[in-house]
Amino acid sequence: MRKIDGDPCPTDIVQHIMTSTASTRKHMSRFIMRVLPIEVACYASEEEISRAITPVVEKYFPVDTQDPLK
């Protein structure tokens, strides 16, 4: 299964579900106990994990060189 450009990412889908549930106070399903947004999946080796996690880290933890936090 590949992500097509324009499709929402898993975190957007989970955010929408949680916001909708909180605002309507209505349960969507009684069988859902946990929702885990998985953005990247790879083989469980150090090299593959390092390669797969790099874009995710850059997306959520951008490098700010002008005003670094101490």
JSON list of C-alpha atoms in Angstrom, two decimals:
[
{"chain": "A", "resi": 1, "resn": "MET", "atom": "CA", "xyz": [0.00, 0.00, 0.00]},
{"chain": "A", "resi": 2, "resn": "ARG", "atom": "CA", "xyz": [1.54, 3.27, -1.09]},
{"chain": "A", "resi": 3, "resn": "LYS", "atom": "CA", "xyz": [0.64, 6.78, -0.06]},
{"chain": "A", "resi": 4, "resn": "ILE", "atom": "CA", "xyz": [-0.55, 8.91, -2.96]},
{"chain": "A", "resi": 5, "resn": "ASP", "atom": "CA", "xyz": [0.18, 12.65, -2.99]},
{"chain": "A", "resi": 6, "resn": "GLY", "atom": "CA", "xyz": [-2.74, 14.54, -1.53]},
{"chain": "A", "resi": 7, "resn": "ASP", "atom": "CA", "xyz": [-3.81, 11.72, 0.80]},
{"chain": "A", "resi": 8, "resn": "PRO", "atom": "CA", "xyz": [-3.88, 12.66, 4.49]},
{"chain": "A", "resi": 9, "resn": "CYS", "atom": "CA", "xyz": [-1.09, 11.26, 6.63]},
{"chain": "A", "resi": 10, "resn": "PRO", "atom": "CA", "xyz": [-1.90, 8.90, 9.51]},
{"chain": "A", "resi": 11, "resn": "THR", "atom": "CA", "xyz": [-1.39, 11.62, 12.12]},
{"chain": "A", "resi": 12, "resn": "ASP", "atom": "CA", "xyz": [-3.93, 13.85, 10.37]},
{"chain": "A", "resi": 13, "resn": "ILE", "atom": "CA", "xyz": [-6.48, 11.03, 10.36]},
{"chain": "A", "resi": 14, "resn": "VAL", "atom": "CA", "xyz": [-5.98, 10.26, 14.06]},
{"chain": "A", "resi": 15, "resn": "GLN", "atom": "CA", "xyz": [-6.10, 13.98, 14.91]},
{"chain": "A", "resi": 16, "resn": "HIS", "atom": "CA", "xyz": [-9.43, 14.28, 13.07]},
{"chain": "A", "resi": 17, "resn": "ILE", "atom": "CA", "xyz": [-10.85, 11.22, 14.85]},
{"chain": "A", "resi": 18, "resn": "MET", "atom": "CA", "xyz": [-9.83, 12.51, 18.28]},
{"chain": "A", "resi": 19, "resn": "THR", "atom": "CA", "xyz": [-11.07, 16.06, 17.62]},
{"chain": "A", "resi": 20, "resn": "SER", "atom": "CA", "xyz": [-14.39, 14.77, 16.29]},
{"chain": "A", "resi": 21, "resn": "THR", "atom": "CA", "xyz": [-14.84, 12.43, 19.24]},
{"chain": "A", "resi": 22, "resn": "ALA", "atom": "CA", "xyz": [-13.99, 15.16, 21.76]},
{"chain": "A", "resi": 23, "resn": "SER", "atom": "CA", "xyz": [-16.32, 17.72, 20.19]},
{"chain": "A", "resi": 24, "resn": "THR", "atom": "CA", "xyz": [-19.34, 15.43, 19.68]},
{"chain": "A", "resi": 25, "resn": "ARG", "atom": "CA", "xyz": [-18.81, 13.33, 22.83]},
{"chain": "A", "resi": 26, "resn": "LYS", "atom": "CA", "xyz": [-20.01, 10.36, 20.80]},
{"chain": "A", "resi": 27, "resn": "HIS", "atom": "CA", "xyz": [-18.10, 7.07, 20.65]},
{"chain": "A", "resi": 28, "resn": "MET", "atom": "CA", "xyz": [-17.28, 5.89, 17.13]},
{"chain": "A", "resi": 29, "resn": "SER", "atom": "CA", "xyz": [-16.79, 2.25, 18.07]},
{"chain": "A", "resi": 30, "resn": "ARG", "atom": "CA", "xyz": [-16.84, 0.35, 21.31]},
{"chain": "A", "resi": 31, "resn": "PHE", "atom": "CA", "xyz": [-14.11, -1.99, 20.09]},
{"chain": "A", "resi": 32, "resn": "ILE", "atom": "CA", "xyz": [-11.39, 0.60, 19.47]},
{"chain": "A", "resi": 33, "resn": "MET", "atom": "CA", "xyz": [-9.11, 0.84, 22.50]},
{"chain": "A", "resi": 34, "resn": "ARG", "atom": "CA", "xyz": [-6.04, 2.38, 20.92]},
{"chain": "A", "resi": 35, "resn": "VAL", "atom": "CA", "xyz": [-5.19, 4.17, 17.68]},
{"chain": "A", "resi": 36, "resn": "LEU", "atom": "CA", "xyz": [-1.55, 4.28, 16.63]},
{"chain": "A", "resi": 37, "resn": "PRO", "atom": "CA", "xyz": [-0.67, 6.42, 13.60]},
{"chain": "A", "resi": 38, "resn": "ILE", "atom": "CA", "xyz": [2.10, 4.58, 11.73]},
{"chain": "A", "resi": 39, "resn": "GLU", "atom": "CA", "xyz": [3.87, 6.82, 9.24]},
{"chain": "A", "resi": 40, "resn": "VAL", "atom": "CA", "xyz": [6.80, 4.57, 8.34]},
{"chain": "A", "resi": 41, "resn": "ALA", "atom": "CA", "xyz": [7.29, 0.81, 8.34]},
{"chain": "A", "resi": 42, "resn": "CYS", "atom": "CA", "xyz": [10.53, -0.98, 7.60]},
{"chain": "A", "resi": 43, "resn": "TYR", "atom": "CA", "xyz": [12.58, -4.10, 8.26]},
{"chain": "A", "resi": 44, "resn": "ALA", "atom": "CA", "xyz": [13.87, -4.31, 11.85]},
{"chain": "A", "resi": 45, "resn": "SER", "atom": "CA", "xyz": [17.55, -3.71, 11.22]},
{"chain": "A", "resi": 46, "resn": "GLU", "atom": "CA", "xyz": [19.66, -0.80, 12.41]},
{"chain": "A", "resi": 47, "resn": "GLU", "atom": "CA", "xyz": [20.41, 0.39, 8.87]},
{"chain": "A", "resi": 48, "resn": "GLU", "atom": "CA", "xyz": [16.77, 0.23, 7.70]},
{"chain": "A", "resi": 49, "resn": "ILE", "atom": "CA", "xyz": [15.48, 1.97, 10.83]},
{"chain": "A", "resi": 50, "resn": "SER", "atom": "CA", "xyz": [18.07, 4.74, 10.48]},
{"chain": "A", "resi": 51, "resn": "ARG", "atom": "CA", "xyz": [17.16, 5.22, 6.82]},
{"chain": "A", "resi": 52, "resn": "ALA", "atom": "CA", "xyz": [13.41, 5.20, 7.48]},
{"chain": "A", "resi": 53, "resn": "ILE", "atom": "CA", "xyz": [13.40, 7.47, 10.53]},
{"chain": "A", "resi": 54, "resn": "THR", "atom": "CA", "xyz": [15.50, 10.29, 9.03]},
{"chain": "A", "resi": 55, "resn": "PRO", "atom": "CA", "xyz": [12.64, 12.00, 7.08]},
{"chain": "A", "resi": 56, "resn": "VAL", "atom": "CA", "xyz": [10.28, 11.63, 10.05]},
{"chain": "A", "resi": 57, "resn": "VAL", "atom": "CA", "xyz": [12.76, 13.25, 12.44]},
{"chain": "A", "resi": 58, "resn": "GLU", "atom": "CA", "xyz": [13.38, 16.08, 9.97]},
{"chain": "A", "resi": 59, "resn": "LYS", "atom": "CA", "xyz": [9.61, 16.62, 9.62]},
{"chain": "A", "resi": 60, "resn": "TYR", "atom": "CA", "xyz": [8.77, 16.79, 13.33]},
{"chain": "A", "resi": 61, "resn": "PHE", "atom": "CA", "xyz": [12.07, 18.11, 14.73]},
{"chain": "A", "resi": 62, "resn": "PRO", "atom": "CA", "xyz": [13.33, 20.77, 12.30]},
{"chain": "A", "resi": 63, "resn": "VAL", "atom": "CA", "xyz": [16.80, 22.18, 12.80]},
{"chain": "A", "resi": 64, "resn": "ASP", "atom": "CA", "xyz": [16.63, 25.79, 13.95]},
{"chain": "A", "resi": 65, "resn": "THR", "atom": "CA", "xyz": [20.09, 27.29, 13.54]},
{"chain": "A", "resi": 66, "resn": "GLN", "atom": "CA", "xyz": [19.15, 30.95, 14.15]},
{"chain": "A", "resi": 67, "resn": "ASP", "atom": "CA", "xyz": [17.85, 30.68, 17.74]},
{"chain": "A", "resi": 68, "resn": "PRO", "atom": "CA", "xyz": [18.83, 27.31, 19.23]},
{"chain": "A", "resi": 69, "resn": "LEU", "atom": "CA", "xyz": [17.21, 26.31, 22.51]},
{"chain": "A", "resi": 70, "resn": "LYS", "atom": "CA", "xyz": [19.57, 25.66, 25.40]}
]
